[in-house]
PDB file of C-alpha atoms in Angstrom:
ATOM      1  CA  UNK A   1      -8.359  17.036 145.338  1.00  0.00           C
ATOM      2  CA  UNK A   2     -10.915  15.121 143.046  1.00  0.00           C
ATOM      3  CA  UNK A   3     -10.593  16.642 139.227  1.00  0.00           C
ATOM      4  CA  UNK A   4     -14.359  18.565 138.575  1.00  0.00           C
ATOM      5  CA  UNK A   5     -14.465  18.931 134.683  1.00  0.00           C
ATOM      6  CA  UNK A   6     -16.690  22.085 133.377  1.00  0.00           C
ATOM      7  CA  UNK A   7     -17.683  22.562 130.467  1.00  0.00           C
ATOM      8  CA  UNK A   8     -19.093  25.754 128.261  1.00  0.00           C
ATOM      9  CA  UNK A   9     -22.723  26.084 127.982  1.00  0.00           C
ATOM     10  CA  UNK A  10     -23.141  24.320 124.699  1.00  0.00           C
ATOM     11  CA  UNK A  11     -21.650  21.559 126.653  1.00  0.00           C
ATOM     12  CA  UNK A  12     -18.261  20.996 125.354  1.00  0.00           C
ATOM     13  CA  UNK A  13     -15.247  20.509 127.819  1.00  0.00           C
ATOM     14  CA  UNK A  14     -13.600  23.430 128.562  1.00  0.00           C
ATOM     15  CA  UNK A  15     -10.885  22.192 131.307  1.00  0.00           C
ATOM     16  CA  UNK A  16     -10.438  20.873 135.021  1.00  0.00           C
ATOM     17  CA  UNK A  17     -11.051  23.570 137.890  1.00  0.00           C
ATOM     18  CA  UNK A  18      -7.889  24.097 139.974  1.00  0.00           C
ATOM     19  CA  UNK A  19      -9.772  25.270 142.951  1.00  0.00           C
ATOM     20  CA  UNK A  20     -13.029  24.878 144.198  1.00  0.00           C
ATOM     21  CA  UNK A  21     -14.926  24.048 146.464  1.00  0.00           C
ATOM     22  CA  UNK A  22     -18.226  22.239 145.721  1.00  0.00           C
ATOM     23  CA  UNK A  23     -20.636  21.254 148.411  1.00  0.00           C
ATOM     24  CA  UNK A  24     -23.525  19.342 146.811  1.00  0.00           C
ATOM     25  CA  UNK A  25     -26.992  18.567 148.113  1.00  0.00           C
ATOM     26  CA  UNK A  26     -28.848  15.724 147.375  1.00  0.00           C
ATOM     27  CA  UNK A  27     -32.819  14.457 148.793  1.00  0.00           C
ATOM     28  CA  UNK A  28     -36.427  15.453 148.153  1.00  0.00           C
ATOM     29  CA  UNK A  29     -35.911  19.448 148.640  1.00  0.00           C
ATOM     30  CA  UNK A  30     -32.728  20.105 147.585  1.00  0.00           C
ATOM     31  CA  UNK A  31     -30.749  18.072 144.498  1.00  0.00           C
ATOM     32  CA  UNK A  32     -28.567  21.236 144.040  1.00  0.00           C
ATOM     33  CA  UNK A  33     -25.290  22.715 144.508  1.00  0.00           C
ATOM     34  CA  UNK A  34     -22.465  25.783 144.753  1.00  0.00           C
ATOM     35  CA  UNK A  35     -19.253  26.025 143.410  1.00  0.00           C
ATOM     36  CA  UNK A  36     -17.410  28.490 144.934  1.00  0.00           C
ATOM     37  CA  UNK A  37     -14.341  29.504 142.750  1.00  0.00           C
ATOM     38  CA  UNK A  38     -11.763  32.199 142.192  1.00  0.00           C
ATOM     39  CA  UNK A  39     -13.175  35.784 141.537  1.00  0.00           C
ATOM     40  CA  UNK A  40     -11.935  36.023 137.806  1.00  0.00           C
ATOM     41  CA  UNK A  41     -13.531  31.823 137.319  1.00  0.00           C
ATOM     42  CA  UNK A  42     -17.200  33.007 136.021  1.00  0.00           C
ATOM     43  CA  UNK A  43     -19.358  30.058 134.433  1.00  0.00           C
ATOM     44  CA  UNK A  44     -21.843  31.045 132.049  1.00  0.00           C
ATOM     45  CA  UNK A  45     -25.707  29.693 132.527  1.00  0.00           C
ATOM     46  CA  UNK A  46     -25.789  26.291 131.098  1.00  0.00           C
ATOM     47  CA  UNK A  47     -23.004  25.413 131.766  1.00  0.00           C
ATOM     48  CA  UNK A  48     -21.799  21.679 133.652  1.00  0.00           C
ATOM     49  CA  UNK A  49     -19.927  20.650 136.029  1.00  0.00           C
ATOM     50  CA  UNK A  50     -19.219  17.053 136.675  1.00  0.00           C
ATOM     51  CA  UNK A  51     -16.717  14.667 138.576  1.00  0.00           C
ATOM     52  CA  UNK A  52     -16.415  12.211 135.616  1.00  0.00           C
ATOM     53  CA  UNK A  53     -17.574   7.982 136.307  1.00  0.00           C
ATOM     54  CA  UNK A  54     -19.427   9.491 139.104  1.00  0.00           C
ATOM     55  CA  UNK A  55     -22.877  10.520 139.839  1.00  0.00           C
ATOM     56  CA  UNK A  56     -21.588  13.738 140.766  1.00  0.00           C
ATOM     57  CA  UNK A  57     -22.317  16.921 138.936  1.00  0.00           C
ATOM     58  CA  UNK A  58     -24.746  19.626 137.640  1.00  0.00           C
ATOM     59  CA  UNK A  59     -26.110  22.076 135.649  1.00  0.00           C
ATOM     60  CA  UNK A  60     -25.156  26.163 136.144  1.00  0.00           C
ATOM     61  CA  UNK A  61     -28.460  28.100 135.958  1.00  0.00           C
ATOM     62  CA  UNK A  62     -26.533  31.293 137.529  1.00  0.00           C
ATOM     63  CA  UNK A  63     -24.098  32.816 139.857  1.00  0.00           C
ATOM     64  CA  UNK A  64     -23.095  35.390 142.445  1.00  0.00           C
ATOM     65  CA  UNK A  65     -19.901  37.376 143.417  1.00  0.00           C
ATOM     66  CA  UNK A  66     -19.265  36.933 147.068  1.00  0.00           C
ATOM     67  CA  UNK A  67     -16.998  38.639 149.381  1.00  0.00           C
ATOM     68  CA  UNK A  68     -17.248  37.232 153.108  1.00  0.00           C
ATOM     69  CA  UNK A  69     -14.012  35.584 152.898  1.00  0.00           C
ATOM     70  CA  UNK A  70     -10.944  37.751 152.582  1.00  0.00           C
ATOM     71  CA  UNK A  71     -10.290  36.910 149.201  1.00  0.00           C
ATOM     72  CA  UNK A  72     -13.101  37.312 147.000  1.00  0.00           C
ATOM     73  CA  UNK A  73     -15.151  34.490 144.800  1.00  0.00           C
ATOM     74  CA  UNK A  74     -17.757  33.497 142.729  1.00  0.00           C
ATOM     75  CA  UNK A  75     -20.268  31.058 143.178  1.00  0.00           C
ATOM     76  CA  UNK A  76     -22.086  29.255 140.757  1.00  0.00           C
ATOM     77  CA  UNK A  77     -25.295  27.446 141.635  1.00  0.00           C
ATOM     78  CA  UNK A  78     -27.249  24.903 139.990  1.00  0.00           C
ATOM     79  CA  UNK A  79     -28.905  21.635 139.764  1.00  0.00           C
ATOM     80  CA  UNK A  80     -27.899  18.460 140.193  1.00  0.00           C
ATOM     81  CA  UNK A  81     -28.202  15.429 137.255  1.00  0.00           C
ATOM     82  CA  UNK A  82     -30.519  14.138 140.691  1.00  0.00           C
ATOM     83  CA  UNK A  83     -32.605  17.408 140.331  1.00  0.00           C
ATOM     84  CA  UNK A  84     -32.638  17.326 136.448  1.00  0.00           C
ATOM     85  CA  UNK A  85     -33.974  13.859 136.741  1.00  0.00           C
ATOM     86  CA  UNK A  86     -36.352  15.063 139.488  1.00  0.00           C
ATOM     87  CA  UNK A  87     -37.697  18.371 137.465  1.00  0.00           C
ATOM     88  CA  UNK A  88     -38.055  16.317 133.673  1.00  0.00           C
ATOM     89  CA  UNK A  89     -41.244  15.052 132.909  1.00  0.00           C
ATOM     90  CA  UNK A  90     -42.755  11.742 130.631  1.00  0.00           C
ATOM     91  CA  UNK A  91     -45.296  13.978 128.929  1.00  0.00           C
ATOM     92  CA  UNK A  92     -46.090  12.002 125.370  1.00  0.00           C
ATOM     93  CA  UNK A  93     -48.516  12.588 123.243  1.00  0.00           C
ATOM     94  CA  UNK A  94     -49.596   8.926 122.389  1.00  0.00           C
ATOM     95  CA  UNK A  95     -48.462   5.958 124.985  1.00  0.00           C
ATOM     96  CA  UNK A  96     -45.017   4.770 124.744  1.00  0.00           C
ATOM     97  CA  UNK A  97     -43.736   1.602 126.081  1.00  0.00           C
ATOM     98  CA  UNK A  98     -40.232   0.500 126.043  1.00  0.00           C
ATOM     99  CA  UNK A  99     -39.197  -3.325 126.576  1.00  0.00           C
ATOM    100  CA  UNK A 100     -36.399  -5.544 125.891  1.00  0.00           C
ATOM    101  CA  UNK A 101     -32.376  -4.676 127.113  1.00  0.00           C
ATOM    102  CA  UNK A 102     -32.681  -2.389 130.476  1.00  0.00           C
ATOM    103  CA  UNK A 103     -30.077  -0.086 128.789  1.00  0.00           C
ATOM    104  CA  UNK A 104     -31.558  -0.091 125.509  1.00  0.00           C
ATOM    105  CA  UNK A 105     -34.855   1.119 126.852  1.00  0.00           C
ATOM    106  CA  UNK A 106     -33.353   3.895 129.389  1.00  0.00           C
ATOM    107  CA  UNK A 107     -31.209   5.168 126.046  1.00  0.00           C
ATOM    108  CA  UNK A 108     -34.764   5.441 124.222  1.00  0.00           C
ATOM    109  CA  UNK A 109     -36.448   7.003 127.423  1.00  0.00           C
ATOM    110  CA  UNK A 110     -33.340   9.802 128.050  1.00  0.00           C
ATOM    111  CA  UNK A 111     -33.321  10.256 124.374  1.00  0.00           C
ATOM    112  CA  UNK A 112     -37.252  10.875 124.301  1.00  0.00           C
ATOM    113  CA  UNK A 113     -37.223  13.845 126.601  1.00  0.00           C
ATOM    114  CA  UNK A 114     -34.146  15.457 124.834  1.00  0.00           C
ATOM    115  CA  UNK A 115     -32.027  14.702 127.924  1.00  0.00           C
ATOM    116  CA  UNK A 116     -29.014  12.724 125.228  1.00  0.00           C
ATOM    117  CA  UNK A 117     -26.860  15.671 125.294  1.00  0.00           C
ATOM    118  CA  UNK A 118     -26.739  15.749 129.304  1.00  0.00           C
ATOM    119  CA  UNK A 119     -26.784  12.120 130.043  1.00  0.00           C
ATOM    120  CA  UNK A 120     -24.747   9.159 128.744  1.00  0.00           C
ATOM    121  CA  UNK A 121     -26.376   5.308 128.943  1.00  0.00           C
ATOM    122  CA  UNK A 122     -24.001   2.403 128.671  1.00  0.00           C
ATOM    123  CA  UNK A 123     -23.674   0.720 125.021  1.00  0.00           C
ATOM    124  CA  UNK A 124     -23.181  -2.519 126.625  1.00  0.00           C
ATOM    125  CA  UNK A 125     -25.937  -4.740 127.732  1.00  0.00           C
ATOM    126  CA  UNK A 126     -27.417  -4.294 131.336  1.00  0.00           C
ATOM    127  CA  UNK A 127     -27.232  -8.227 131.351  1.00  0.00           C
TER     128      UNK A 127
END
């Protein structure tokens, strides 16, 4: 089973889920996702979830208990980094432009719309 780290809501690792299930959704309408866990496994709001070096991963924005299997769960659902790239807006109020090393520029873009704390840009050049 592929390790899903989650976090706490102010974003700091809490562990590795021992069972899950995650079915993700990814395109134009959707860019979300449900993590159905163990009844007692309740993630906060604001909370992530991520499969780490991968794309892979979200944002909580809320949950529901669920019984229609025989054992009961909850399942968190959220957004995907996909739909919190889709949702976040370049709204400045003078122009900016951004040249020079690709990853330089995309660090100064992410860190313009307060998006740092959620997404990580390589140090390294783009070459």
């Amino acid at each position: 089973m592929v390790e899903v780290t989650y976090t706490y809501a102010d974003g700091i690792d809490c562990g590795v889920l021992e069972a899950y299930q995650l079915d993700l959704a990814y395109g134009s309408d959707e860019n979300d996702f449900e993590l159905t866990l163990p009844a007692e496994m309740v993630l906060e709001a604001g909370s992530m979830i991520y499969i780490d070096g991968t794309e892979w991963g979200g944002i909580v924005r809320g949950g529901r208990e669920s019984m229609l299997d025989a054992v009961p769960t909850y399942v968190a659902t959220g957004e995907t980094w996909h739909g919190k790239l889709a949702s976040t807006y370049l709204c400045f109020a003078e122009e900016m432009q951004v040249s020079g090393e690709a990853n330089e520029a995309v660090r100064t873009v992410i860190s313009s719309v307060g998006l740092e704390e959620v997404f990580d840009v390589s140090l390294e050049d783009s070459g």
